XYZ file of C-alpha atoms in Angstrom:
428
model
C -7.106 7.615 35.481
C -7.443 11.208 34.353
C -6.765 12.858 30.996
C -6.207 16.465 30.010
C -6.450 17.551 26.373
C -4.401 20.406 24.914
C -5.051 21.538 21.337
C -1.941 22.190 19.263
C -1.331 23.745 15.856
C -1.799 21.927 12.542
C -4.525 19.519 13.705
C -2.460 18.107 16.571
C -3.369 17.562 20.228
C -1.556 16.491 23.379
C -3.167 14.147 25.893
C -1.678 14.244 29.384
C -2.652 10.958 30.999
C -2.314 10.257 34.704
C -2.624 6.742 36.153
C -2.939 6.250 39.916
C 0.068 5.299 42.039
C -1.712 2.089 43.023
C -2.112 1.012 39.409
C 1.518 1.812 38.652
C 2.708 -0.143 41.702
C 0.579 -3.085 40.547
C 2.219 -2.841 37.100
C 5.673 -2.788 38.714
C 4.829 -5.949 40.613
C 3.526 -7.531 37.414
C 6.788 -6.641 35.672
C 8.725 -8.150 38.595
C 6.725 -11.388 38.451
C 7.365 -11.582 34.701
C 11.119 -10.933 34.931
C 12.222 -12.462 38.218
C 12.893 -15.872 36.667
C 15.644 -14.327 34.566
C 17.426 -12.596 37.468
C 20.145 -14.268 39.517
C 21.242 -13.000 42.950
C 23.766 -14.442 45.414
C 22.060 -16.435 48.177
C 18.816 -16.966 46.268
C 17.712 -19.612 43.816
C 17.015 -18.229 40.355
C 13.580 -16.633 40.332
C 13.269 -16.547 44.127
C 14.932 -13.193 44.898
C 12.488 -10.733 46.551
C 11.548 -7.645 44.565
C 12.992 -5.280 47.201
C 16.356 -7.061 47.099
C 16.494 -6.849 43.318
C 15.581 -3.147 43.384
C 18.236 -2.501 46.019
C 20.946 -4.205 43.974
C 19.986 -2.993 40.479
C 18.231 0.265 41.272
C 14.682 1.227 42.191
C 13.710 1.777 38.551
C 14.705 -1.633 37.226
C 11.087 -2.588 36.530
C 9.784 0.868 35.541
C 10.183 0.450 31.773
C 8.358 -2.894 31.718
C 5.689 -1.494 34.027
C 5.229 1.488 31.695
C 4.838 -0.857 28.728
C 2.164 -2.736 30.668
C 0.193 0.392 31.581
C 0.488 2.630 28.508
C -1.495 0.684 25.841
C -4.697 0.335 27.876
C -4.383 3.761 29.505
C -3.878 5.418 26.115
C -6.820 3.560 24.568
C -9.118 4.629 27.425
C -7.847 8.205 27.305
C -8.357 8.394 23.539
C -11.984 7.300 23.963
C -12.547 9.695 26.850
C -11.094 12.614 24.891
C -13.616 11.998 22.067
C -10.949 13.135 19.599
C -10.967 11.597 16.120
C -7.351 10.410 16.151
C -5.921 9.582 12.711
C -2.358 8.371 13.384
C -0.296 6.510 15.952
C 0.581 8.611 19.037
C 3.997 9.887 20.037
C 4.450 8.831 23.669
C 6.624 10.698 26.201
C 7.071 9.796 29.872
C 6.555 12.584 32.390
C 6.666 10.735 35.713
C 7.433 7.104 36.537
C 8.221 6.472 40.192
C 6.939 3.949 42.707
C 4.399 5.420 45.118
C 3.535 8.280 42.744
C 1.024 8.615 39.904
C 2.347 7.464 36.549
C 2.105 10.323 34.036
C 2.758 10.318 30.317
C 1.757 12.366 27.308
C 0.457 11.219 23.921
C 0.842 13.685 21.068
C -1.695 12.773 18.406
C -2.827 13.877 14.976
C -6.562 14.536 14.841
C -8.939 14.660 11.924
C -8.611 18.164 10.431
C -11.515 20.554 10.287
C -12.485 21.470 6.734
C -13.839 24.828 5.642
C -15.448 24.359 2.259
C -15.318 26.954 -0.452
C -17.392 26.681 -3.606
C -18.365 23.082 -4.355
C -21.517 23.405 -6.488
C -21.400 24.523 -10.094
C -17.735 23.651 -10.577
C -16.713 24.204 -14.209
C -14.960 21.368 -16.022
C -13.899 20.766 -19.596
C -16.278 18.676 -21.684
C -14.591 15.733 -23.357
C -15.824 13.819 -26.367
C -15.378 10.055 -26.330
C -14.715 8.066 -29.500
C -12.831 4.935 -30.540
C -10.681 4.851 -33.675
C -9.969 1.895 -35.939
C -6.298 2.050 -34.928
C -7.288 1.658 -31.269
C -9.428 -1.365 -32.092
C -6.563 -2.946 -34.029
C -4.115 -2.188 -31.203
C -6.389 -3.881 -28.664
C -6.796 -6.931 -30.878
C -3.009 -7.083 -31.300
C -2.695 -6.976 -27.505
C -5.065 -9.936 -27.198
C -3.057 -11.776 -29.841
C 0.065 -11.117 -27.771
C -1.530 -12.604 -24.659
C -2.619 -15.655 -26.643
C 0.719 -16.148 -28.333
C 2.666 -19.391 -28.033
C 6.271 -19.418 -26.905
C 8.407 -21.164 -29.517
C 11.954 -22.241 -28.753
C 14.524 -21.254 -31.385
C 18.017 -22.668 -31.646
C 19.225 -21.493 -35.052
C 20.101 -17.894 -34.289
C 21.471 -15.522 -31.661
C 19.335 -13.627 -29.169
C 17.519 -10.478 -30.288
C 15.841 -7.611 -28.477
C 12.357 -8.781 -27.428
C 13.329 -12.435 -27.091
C 12.584 -14.336 -23.903
C 15.663 -16.091 -22.589
C 16.096 -18.684 -19.862
C 19.355 -18.090 -17.995
C 21.433 -19.029 -14.989
C 23.314 -16.153 -13.396
C 25.718 -15.608 -10.533
C 26.669 -12.103 -9.363
C 29.923 -10.887 -7.828
C 30.942 -7.603 -6.194
C 34.617 -7.083 -5.367
C 35.170 -10.697 -6.378
C 32.691 -12.018 -3.806
C 29.227 -13.480 -4.377
C 26.455 -11.336 -2.881
C 23.072 -12.281 -1.451
C 20.241 -12.359 -3.985
C 22.635 -12.331 -6.933
C 22.219 -15.949 -7.997
C 19.401 -17.760 -9.834
C 18.843 -20.765 -12.072
C 16.381 -21.134 -14.961
C 15.452 -17.466 -14.694
C 13.110 -16.174 -17.422
C 13.971 -12.713 -18.737
C 12.524 -10.671 -21.601
C 15.351 -8.810 -23.317
C 14.499 -5.129 -23.607
C 12.012 -5.204 -20.740
C 14.455 -3.287 -18.495
C 13.599 -5.603 -15.630
C 17.235 -5.711 -14.543
C 19.513 -2.864 -13.549
C 21.678 -0.757 -15.855
C 22.404 -2.368 -19.256
C 22.283 -5.992 -18.081
C 19.877 -7.110 -20.810
C 21.660 -5.259 -23.620
C 24.772 -7.364 -23.024
C 22.806 -10.572 -23.642
C 21.722 -9.551 -27.169
C 23.603 -11.361 -29.955
C 24.414 -14.413 -27.833
C 23.715 -18.074 -28.578
C 22.367 -21.006 -26.593
C 25.139 -22.429 -24.427
C 27.146 -19.191 -24.352
C 28.741 -18.130 -21.072
C 28.520 -14.350 -20.895
C 30.225 -11.974 -18.486
C 27.892 -9.036 -17.860
C 29.282 -5.890 -16.234
C 26.875 -3.468 -14.584
C 26.890 -0.796 -11.880
C 24.293 -0.738 -9.118
C 22.377 2.576 -8.726
C 23.505 4.981 -6.009
C 20.044 4.645 -4.414
C 19.863 0.841 -4.639
C 17.754 -0.777 -1.881
C 20.679 -2.926 -0.636
C 22.980 -0.319 0.895
C 26.073 -2.523 0.658
C 25.666 -2.629 -3.145
C 24.923 1.045 -3.777
C 27.031 2.508 -6.592
C 29.229 -0.578 -6.845
C 30.303 -2.293 -10.090
C 29.251 -5.929 -10.370
C 30.098 -8.867 -12.581
C 27.414 -11.393 -13.481
C 28.371 -14.734 -14.965
C 25.436 -15.663 -17.172
C 24.672 -18.855 -19.105
C 22.186 -18.718 -21.997
C 20.079 -21.889 -21.754
C 17.063 -21.221 -23.989
C 15.853 -18.637 -26.491
C 12.107 -18.258 -26.984
C 9.976 -16.094 -29.265
C 6.270 -15.435 -29.456
C 4.214 -16.939 -32.254
C 1.033 -14.888 -32.698
C -2.252 -16.563 -33.713
C -3.615 -15.836 -37.175
C -6.104 -12.977 -37.331
C -9.187 -14.820 -38.599
C -12.603 -16.139 -37.565
C -11.022 -19.029 -35.654
C -9.083 -16.554 -33.533
C -12.276 -14.566 -32.830
C -14.060 -17.746 -31.729
C -11.153 -18.716 -29.469
C -11.021 -15.417 -27.578
C -14.685 -14.376 -27.528
C -18.283 -15.516 -28.025
C -18.252 -14.059 -31.536
C -18.468 -16.250 -34.635
C -16.622 -13.919 -37.002
C -13.662 -11.571 -36.906
C -15.872 -8.627 -37.924
C -18.238 -9.295 -35.020
C -15.271 -9.537 -32.671
C -13.948 -6.186 -33.915
C -17.341 -4.598 -33.246
C -17.456 -6.114 -29.765
C -13.943 -4.851 -29.079
C -14.927 -1.349 -30.226
C -17.917 -1.316 -27.854
C -15.792 -2.497 -24.939
C -13.194 0.192 -25.624
C -15.941 2.801 -25.848
C -17.364 1.739 -22.473
C -13.890 1.837 -20.939
C -13.269 5.327 -22.352
C -16.616 6.549 -21.054
C -15.728 5.223 -17.586
C -12.308 6.889 -17.803
C -13.937 10.167 -18.823
C -16.312 9.882 -15.871
C -13.403 9.330 -13.466
C -11.457 12.223 -15.010
C -14.472 14.481 -14.543
C -14.802 13.372 -10.916
C -11.099 13.994 -10.324
C -11.263 17.441 -11.941
C -14.280 18.458 -9.847
C -12.786 17.171 -6.579
C -9.429 18.802 -7.390
C -11.107 22.205 -7.631
C -13.110 21.640 -4.448
C -9.842 20.835 -2.644
C -8.223 24.014 -4.007
C -11.145 26.114 -2.767
C -11.250 24.451 0.685
C -9.149 25.182 3.771
C -7.683 22.442 5.966
C -4.467 21.646 7.813
C -3.272 18.079 7.234
C -0.884 16.820 9.941
C 2.268 15.156 8.630
C 1.603 12.087 10.793
C -1.693 11.551 8.973
C 0.084 11.630 5.615
C 2.733 9.186 6.872
C 0.037 6.770 8.062
C -1.765 6.948 4.719
C 1.525 6.465 2.848
C 2.333 3.332 4.833
C -1.145 1.987 4.120
C -0.705 2.602 0.389
C 2.684 0.857 0.503
C 1.042 -2.169 2.121
C -1.699 -2.157 -0.525
C 0.942 -2.066 -3.265
C 2.834 -4.932 -1.633
C -0.378 -6.997 -1.516
C -0.991 -6.377 -5.234
C 2.558 -7.473 -6.003
C 2.114 -10.587 -3.872
C -1.015 -11.471 -5.830
C 1.206 -11.411 -8.934
C 3.773 -13.666 -7.287
C 6.331 -10.951 -6.545
C 7.497 -9.778 -3.133
C 8.061 -6.095 -2.342
C 11.734 -6.915 -1.688
C 12.123 -8.430 -5.158
C 10.369 -5.440 -6.730
C 12.748 -3.040 -5.025
C 15.738 -5.123 -6.046
C 14.674 -5.108 -9.701
C 13.772 -1.402 -9.797
C 16.550 -0.092 -7.553
C 13.994 1.625 -5.293
C 14.526 1.951 -1.550
C 11.706 1.900 1.050
C 12.412 5.565 1.790
C 12.251 6.544 -1.883
C 9.021 4.608 -2.384
C 7.459 6.364 0.609
C 8.515 9.758 -0.767
C 7.047 8.952 -4.186
C 3.741 7.865 -2.650
C 3.374 10.861 -0.313
C 1.742 13.226 -2.860
C -0.825 10.534 -3.720
C -1.427 9.908 -0.016
C -2.011 13.613 0.608
C -4.442 13.833 -2.322
C -6.351 10.791 -1.074
C -6.702 12.370 2.371
C -7.775 15.746 0.987
C -10.348 14.148 -1.313
C -11.874 12.140 1.500
C -12.038 15.107 3.866
C -13.739 17.500 1.430
C -16.242 14.852 0.346
C -17.113 14.075 3.956
C -17.557 17.822 4.460
C -19.850 18.038 1.420
C -21.879 15.095 2.733
C -22.250 16.865 6.094
C -23.153 20.210 4.481
C -25.780 18.650 2.213
C -26.979 16.190 4.876
C -26.130 13.282 2.592
C -26.407 9.954 4.406
C -26.551 6.253 3.632
C -30.092 4.908 3.826
C -30.823 1.497 5.294
C -31.490 0.339 1.740
C -28.052 1.621 0.659
C -26.440 -0.196 3.563
C -28.224 -3.486 2.859
C -27.233 -3.332 -0.802
C -23.583 -2.759 0.109
C -23.655 -5.659 2.557
C -25.043 -7.889 -0.188
C -22.232 -6.800 -2.526
C -19.601 -7.457 0.125
C -21.123 -10.823 1.010
C -21.046 -11.835 -2.653
C -17.402 -10.817 -2.872
C -16.504 -12.926 0.170
C -18.834 -15.747 -0.931
C -20.872 -15.781 2.268
C -24.415 -15.064 3.446
C -25.366 -11.428 4.129
C -26.694 -12.252 7.616
C -23.446 -14.015 8.494
C -21.417 -11.021 7.347
C -23.571 -8.694 9.468
C -22.764 -10.786 12.522
C -19.046 -10.217 11.916
C -19.326 -6.470 11.382
C -18.967 -4.354 14.500
C -20.263 -0.887 15.268
C -17.138 0.877 13.974
C -17.173 -1.097 10.705
C -20.868 -0.336 10.214
C -20.210 3.359 10.725
C -17.328 3.219 8.227
C -19.422 1.461 5.578
C -22.196 4.018 5.940
C -19.688 6.871 5.662
C -18.147 5.300 2.544
C -21.594 5.204 0.957
C -22.263 8.826 1.911
C -18.914 9.882 0.421
C -19.739 8.147 -2.874
C -23.096 9.919 -2.898
C -21.257 13.191 -2.310
C -19.098 12.461 -5.370
C -22.226 11.970 -7.460
C -23.736 15.149 -6.020
C -20.804 17.455 -6.880
C -20.310 15.865 -10.319
C -24.021 16.241 -11.182
C -23.832 19.852 -10.035
C -20.745 20.552 -12.158
C -20.961 22.571 -15.392
C -19.266 21.280 -18.545
C -17.868 23.924 -20.844
């Protein structure tokens, strides 16, 4: 195998990869062996027709596509290693030559890690922010805790009101026909939460237990289910239960229930300190973001679109995993919000770009300042990871390969670079 590398604009490169004719012929034969059992020919039992006979009847290239699929993954992986490029996205593959008896040639257009030219990154000026906690903020936080510790009380002597939690059955129709995903039983819905499309919840206010309600809504033009986009729908809804929150009394007993404090006053003081710590952490993150934002603005780099797309997909997967941890699928989330996969990707792209830019400039700062992870740093991180996964540090080390070790060390160096530029910043 041979590989030629051509540098392109905007942090792109093209690999021209040539595999020997012998290897391609072997792949063709492998494809034939894999597929021959599915091919019937007159005069031969199924799976017994010779390769040459099949090629004569169906064309010489009948096995070329399967042979290419056999060769390309390994050939590309070897070529990528040989090129020593830092590839940051999936390749775009194009066939150049695929013919028995001749070398197999294809190209892989790849996005590579952009080069970064740093501007000023020491002495960045940022606004100084004071951190304080007001009594109103303390009371608001305590009210939030009361909300989370509230009991749900069923009421049956009045109609529904905004803010009530209702248990409903519903069945949706479009053009007189039921549609997929439009039916549920014993569904819990908070009126006024805007969890459902259009004014669905508003039409359930003022209703009583046992009422059958016809709710008319219109699906958004950008709804994730294309067949429902922009269409009016009728939901037949039955009100089964009405529930309201009963908040706990604000007293010493409440403080003892939700904290280690003996009195309400002590709990308020503890809450104030926690809010202050949270605000200080927020201020620290805001300062970091402000410093890094300016370093990005002063730096020069060309980010390939493929790199942004890859990062966006990764962020979408991370979001889906967070939803799953809360018991909600990404499909359900899109149905409730009216988002489409394309719209979600577009909304995440600016964040993906910023994440890439931040990482690149911080890696560049680490390189410029010769910031590295020490062995002590690495061991400490391994211990933290092992604790998270509830396993022994030595066992975790056995599972970590060379690439993972390199990544962990780079992550540590990047965090050190953050601390370096923030410490060097000037508050005004």
